[in-house]
């Protein structure tokens, strides 16, 4: 082993010891290149999910059933945009530019959550997204508040607080509809039928098929496995559905006294793979909307840069 290799091994051992001692890794600290790349992958995909996630809900802004619901939905969607911005900023601390991240999204190289490739067909879908999708997001993100990378963990704390409001606003819509007319109850049930399984897919493949989990758990980027988080979500959500008087569309769903958890049916992994590959119901539409927004905003970015250059020039001349 040459000196450089030995030094690298020592750095890596010290890094792992720091992680295991629950000390946070900060942007200027030494980190293994693969740790940096794993974080860039996960955090940028998370940021993309927040931004793309604004689209299915944005679809209902002009058709919200009251001014109050419209105001709440507008605030919720703006929060998601804010989450994207904190996450892009946190990812930039790892040495990748925002332009590169957008390029990866627009070229299809970077993924975003499969859930946002499903359509929002009726108003109850907005309730189901808040209740189920934000509910699943919080379950996953509470664990990420203890992620070993400081900027990601800190961003998650505020994001979780906001997601908790989102989950409640979704549940409130579902409650109103579940207690409403027969048609409203049917809309609420239909939304639950369509969003239940895609929500369970948000947690990713089963642990046995999760390519990144072992390493990410060792580095304490991930603190709980995909299956453990999915189970936690199911256990928390079943009583909420019962309270609404709605039926979860899974005939294998049953409380298991021995395990102390709900058993549930198998996810359609072929559907999951197809959506992640880009062949879901709305993949093309979602990506095109992002590309169009980016292209449409070019003149604003150009103007901001020209203004900054002009100001810097004036300052230099005055000095
Ligand atoms: N969709 O080895 P693993 C939200 C990919 S935010 C698409 O288990 P990992 C807020 C995965 O990237 C929702 N791809 O991967 C909101 C990997 O491929 P790669 C987003 C998926 O990273 C609410 C491959 O499969 N939340 O909802 C999915 O260890 C309402 C193998 O998987 C986050 O991003 C999927 N569902 O674990 C906004 C949380 N699952 O990259 C608006 C942060 C897996 O190697 C409205 N992310 N893949 O090519 C995570 O916690 C993790 O990245 C997991 C996946 C748990 C998602």
PDB file of N, CA and C in Angstrom, residues 203-240:
ATOM      1  N   UNK A 203     -41.835   4.428  -1.090  1.00  0.00           N
ATOM      2  CA  UNK A 203     -40.751   4.030  -0.177  1.00  0.00           C
ATOM      3  C   UNK A 203     -39.640   3.254  -0.887  1.00  0.00           C
ATOM      4  N   UNK A 204     -39.833   2.989  -2.183  1.00  0.00           N
ATOM      5  CA  UNK A 204     -38.788   2.318  -2.959  1.00  0.00           C
ATOM      6  C   UNK A 204     -38.926   0.819  -2.933  1.00  0.00           C
ATOM      7  N   UNK A 205     -37.988   0.110  -3.606  1.00  0.00           N
ATOM      8  CA  UNK A 205     -38.073  -1.346  -3.697  1.00  0.00           C
ATOM      9  C   UNK A 205     -37.976  -1.998  -2.321  1.00  0.00           C
ATOM     10  N   UNK A 206     -38.386  -3.282  -2.255  1.00  0.00           N
ATOM     11  CA  UNK A 206     -38.203  -4.033  -0.996  1.00  0.00           C
ATOM     12  C   UNK A 206     -36.728  -4.025  -0.623  1.00  0.00           C
ATOM     13  N   UNK A 207     -36.458  -4.178   0.664  1.00  0.00           N
ATOM     14  CA  UNK A 207     -35.062  -4.099   1.144  1.00  0.00           C
ATOM     15  C   UNK A 207     -34.140  -5.030   0.358  1.00  0.00           C
ATOM     16  N   UNK A 208     -34.651  -6.236   0.062  1.00  0.00           N
ATOM     17  CA  UNK A 208     -33.799  -7.218  -0.630  1.00  0.00           C
ATOM     18  C   UNK A 208     -33.397  -6.728  -2.019  1.00  0.00           C
ATOM     19  N   UNK A 209     -34.188  -5.834  -2.609  1.00  0.00           N
ATOM     20  CA  UNK A 209     -33.882  -5.341  -3.971  1.00  0.00           C
ATOM     21  C   UNK A 209     -33.396  -3.898  -3.982  1.00  0.00           C
ATOM     22  N   UNK A 210     -33.116  -3.347  -2.818  1.00  0.00           N
ATOM     23  CA  UNK A 210     -32.716  -1.941  -2.743  1.00  0.00           C
ATOM     24  C   UNK A 210     -31.192  -1.838  -2.876  1.00  0.00           C
ATOM     25  N   UNK A 211     -30.763  -1.443  -4.082  1.00  0.00           N
ATOM     26  CA  UNK A 211     -29.333  -1.464  -4.398  1.00  0.00           C
ATOM     27  C   UNK A 211     -28.511  -0.561  -3.475  1.00  0.00           C
ATOM     28  N   UNK A 212     -29.081   0.560  -3.062  1.00  0.00           N
ATOM     29  CA  UNK A 212     -28.284   1.561  -2.334  1.00  0.00           C
ATOM     30  C   UNK A 212     -28.384   1.471  -0.817  1.00  0.00           C
ATOM     31  N   UNK A 213     -29.346   0.670  -0.316  1.00  0.00           N
ATOM     32  CA  UNK A 213     -29.655   0.742   1.118  1.00  0.00           C
ATOM     33  C   UNK A 213     -28.495   0.390   2.036  1.00  0.00           C
ATOM     34  N   UNK A 214     -27.808  -0.743   1.757  1.00  0.00           N
ATOM     35  CA  UNK A 214     -26.795  -1.220   2.714  1.00  0.00           C
ATOM     36  C   UNK A 214     -25.748  -0.128   2.951  1.00  0.00           C
ATOM     37  N   UNK A 215     -25.226   0.430   1.854  1.00  0.00           N
ATOM     38  CA  UNK A 215     -24.190   1.454   1.998  1.00  0.00           C
ATOM     39  C   UNK A 215     -24.749   2.726   2.643  1.00  0.00           C
ATOM     40  N   UNK A 216     -25.966   3.120   2.235  1.00  0.00           N
ATOM     41  CA  UNK A 216     -26.537   4.359   2.778  1.00  0.00           C
ATOM     42  C   UNK A 216     -26.863   4.216   4.268  1.00  0.00           C
ATOM     43  N   UNK A 217     -27.214   2.998   4.701  1.00  0.00           N
ATOM     44  CA  UNK A 217     -27.473   2.779   6.130  1.00  0.00           C
ATOM     45  C   UNK A 217     -26.146   2.821   6.898  1.00  0.00           C
ATOM     46  N   UNK A 218     -25.094   2.256   6.295  1.00  0.00           N
ATOM     47  CA  UNK A 218     -23.783   2.249   6.959  1.00  0.00           C
ATOM     48  C   UNK A 218     -23.299   3.688   7.160  1.00  0.00           C
ATOM     49  N   UNK A 219     -23.526   4.509   6.164  1.00  0.00           N
ATOM     50  CA  UNK A 219     -23.104   5.915   6.242  1.00  0.00           C
ATOM     51  C   UNK A 219     -24.116   6.778   7.007  1.00  0.00           C
ATOM     52  N   UNK A 220     -25.193   6.153   7.443  1.00  0.00           N
ATOM     53  CA  UNK A 220     -26.261   6.850   8.182  1.00  0.00           C
ATOM     54  C   UNK A 220     -26.871   8.013   7.397  1.00  0.00           C
ATOM     55  N   UNK A 221     -26.889   7.834   6.071  1.00  0.00           N
ATOM     56  CA  UNK A 221     -27.688   8.751   5.248  1.00  0.00           C
ATOM     57  C   UNK A 221     -29.135   8.313   5.452  1.00  0.00           C
ATOM     58  N   UNK A 222     -29.374   7.013   5.267  1.00  0.00           N
ATOM     59  CA  UNK A 222     -30.680   6.434   5.575  1.00  0.00           C
ATOM     60  C   UNK A 222     -30.609   5.859   6.982  1.00  0.00           C
ATOM     61  N   UNK A 223     -31.656   6.080   7.769  1.00  0.00           N
ATOM     62  CA  UNK A 223     -31.640   5.579   9.147  1.00  0.00           C
ATOM     63  C   UNK A 223     -32.597   4.415   9.329  1.00  0.00           C
ATOM     64  N   UNK A 224     -33.534   4.264   8.412  1.00  0.00           N
ATOM     65  CA  UNK A 224     -34.473   3.148   8.496  1.00  0.00           C
ATOM     66  C   UNK A 224     -34.672   2.605   7.092  1.00  0.00           C
ATOM     67  N   UNK A 225     -34.926   1.310   6.996  1.00  0.00           N
ATOM     68  CA  UNK A 225     -34.977   0.694   5.668  1.00  0.00           C
ATOM     69  C   UNK A 225     -36.297   1.035   4.957  1.00  0.00           C
ATOM     70  N   UNK A 226     -36.309   0.828   3.634  1.00  0.00           N
ATOM     71  CA  UNK A 226     -37.511   1.095   2.835  1.00  0.00           C
ATOM     72  C   UNK A 226     -38.722   0.324   3.401  1.00  0.00           C
ATOM     73  N   UNK A 227     -38.518  -0.973   3.701  1.00  0.00           N
ATOM     74  CA  UNK A 227     -39.647  -1.794   4.171  1.00  0.00           C
ATOM     75  C   UNK A 227     -40.106  -1.366   5.563  1.00  0.00           C
ATOM     76  N   UNK A 228     -39.163  -1.006   6.430  1.00  0.00           N
ATOM     77  CA  UNK A 228     -39.557  -0.591   7.790  1.00  0.00           C
ATOM     78  C   UNK A 228     -40.387   0.688   7.736  1.00  0.00           C
ATOM     79  N   UNK A 229     -39.979   1.616   6.867  1.00  0.00           N
ATOM     80  CA  UNK A 229     -40.721   2.880   6.767  1.00  0.00           C
ATOM     81  C   UNK A 229     -42.099   2.648   6.147  1.00  0.00           C
ATOM     82  N   UNK A 230     -42.144   1.756   5.149  1.00  0.00           N
ATOM     83  CA  UNK A 230     -43.441   1.448   4.505  1.00  0.00           C
ATOM     84  C   UNK A 230     -44.403   0.851   5.547  1.00  0.00           C
ATOM     85  N   UNK A 231     -43.862  -0.061   6.377  1.00  0.00           N
ATOM     86  CA  UNK A 231     -44.694  -0.685   7.412  1.00  0.00           C
ATOM     87  C   UNK A 231     -45.204   0.363   8.414  1.00  0.00           C
ATOM     88  N   UNK A 232     -44.323   1.266   8.780  1.00  0.00           N
ATOM     89  CA  UNK A 232     -44.695   2.327   9.724  1.00  0.00           C
ATOM     90  C   UNK A 232     -45.849   3.163   9.156  1.00  0.00           C
ATOM     91  N   UNK A 233     -45.747   3.462   7.871  1.00  0.00           N
ATOM     92  CA  UNK A 233     -46.779   4.256   7.203  1.00  0.00           C
ATOM     93  C   UNK A 233     -48.113   3.493   7.193  1.00  0.00           C
ATOM     94  N   UNK A 234     -48.071   2.216   6.835  1.00  0.00           N
ATOM     95  CA  UNK A 234     -49.310   1.418   6.775  1.00  0.00           C
ATOM     96  C   UNK A 234     -49.946   1.374   8.171  1.00  0.00           C
ATOM     97  N   UNK A 235     -49.118   1.091   9.186  1.00  0.00           N
ATOM     98  CA  UNK A 235     -49.651   0.982  10.558  1.00  0.00           C
ATOM     99  C   UNK A 235     -50.316   2.286  11.006  1.00  0.00           C
ATOM    100  N   UNK A 236     -49.741   3.416  10.608  1.00  0.00           N
ATOM    101  CA  UNK A 236     -50.306   4.703  11.041  1.00  0.00           C
ATOM    102  C   UNK A 236     -51.552   5.067  10.239  1.00  0.00           C
ATOM    103  N   UNK A 237     -51.612   4.626   8.978  1.00  0.00           N
ATOM    104  CA  UNK A 237     -52.649   5.127   8.076  1.00  0.00           C
ATOM    105  C   UNK A 237     -53.940   4.310   8.133  1.00  0.00           C
ATOM    106  N   UNK A 238     -53.831   3.006   8.428  1.00  0.00           N
ATOM    107  CA  UNK A 238     -55.049   2.175   8.444  1.00  0.00           C
ATOM    108  C   UNK A 238     -56.102   2.728   9.418  1.00  0.00           C
ATOM    109  N   UNK A 239     -55.730   3.056  10.662  1.00  0.00           N
ATOM    110  CA  UNK A 239     -56.770   3.611  11.569  1.00  0.00           C
ATOM    111  C   UNK A 239     -57.331   4.944  11.055  1.00  0.00           C
ATOM    112  N   UNK A 240     -56.527   5.716  10.347  1.00  0.00           N
ATOM    113  CA  UNK A 240     -57.024   6.994   9.801  1.00  0.00           C
ATOM    114  C   UNK A 240     -58.079   6.730   8.734  1.00  0.00           C
TER     115      UNK A 240
END
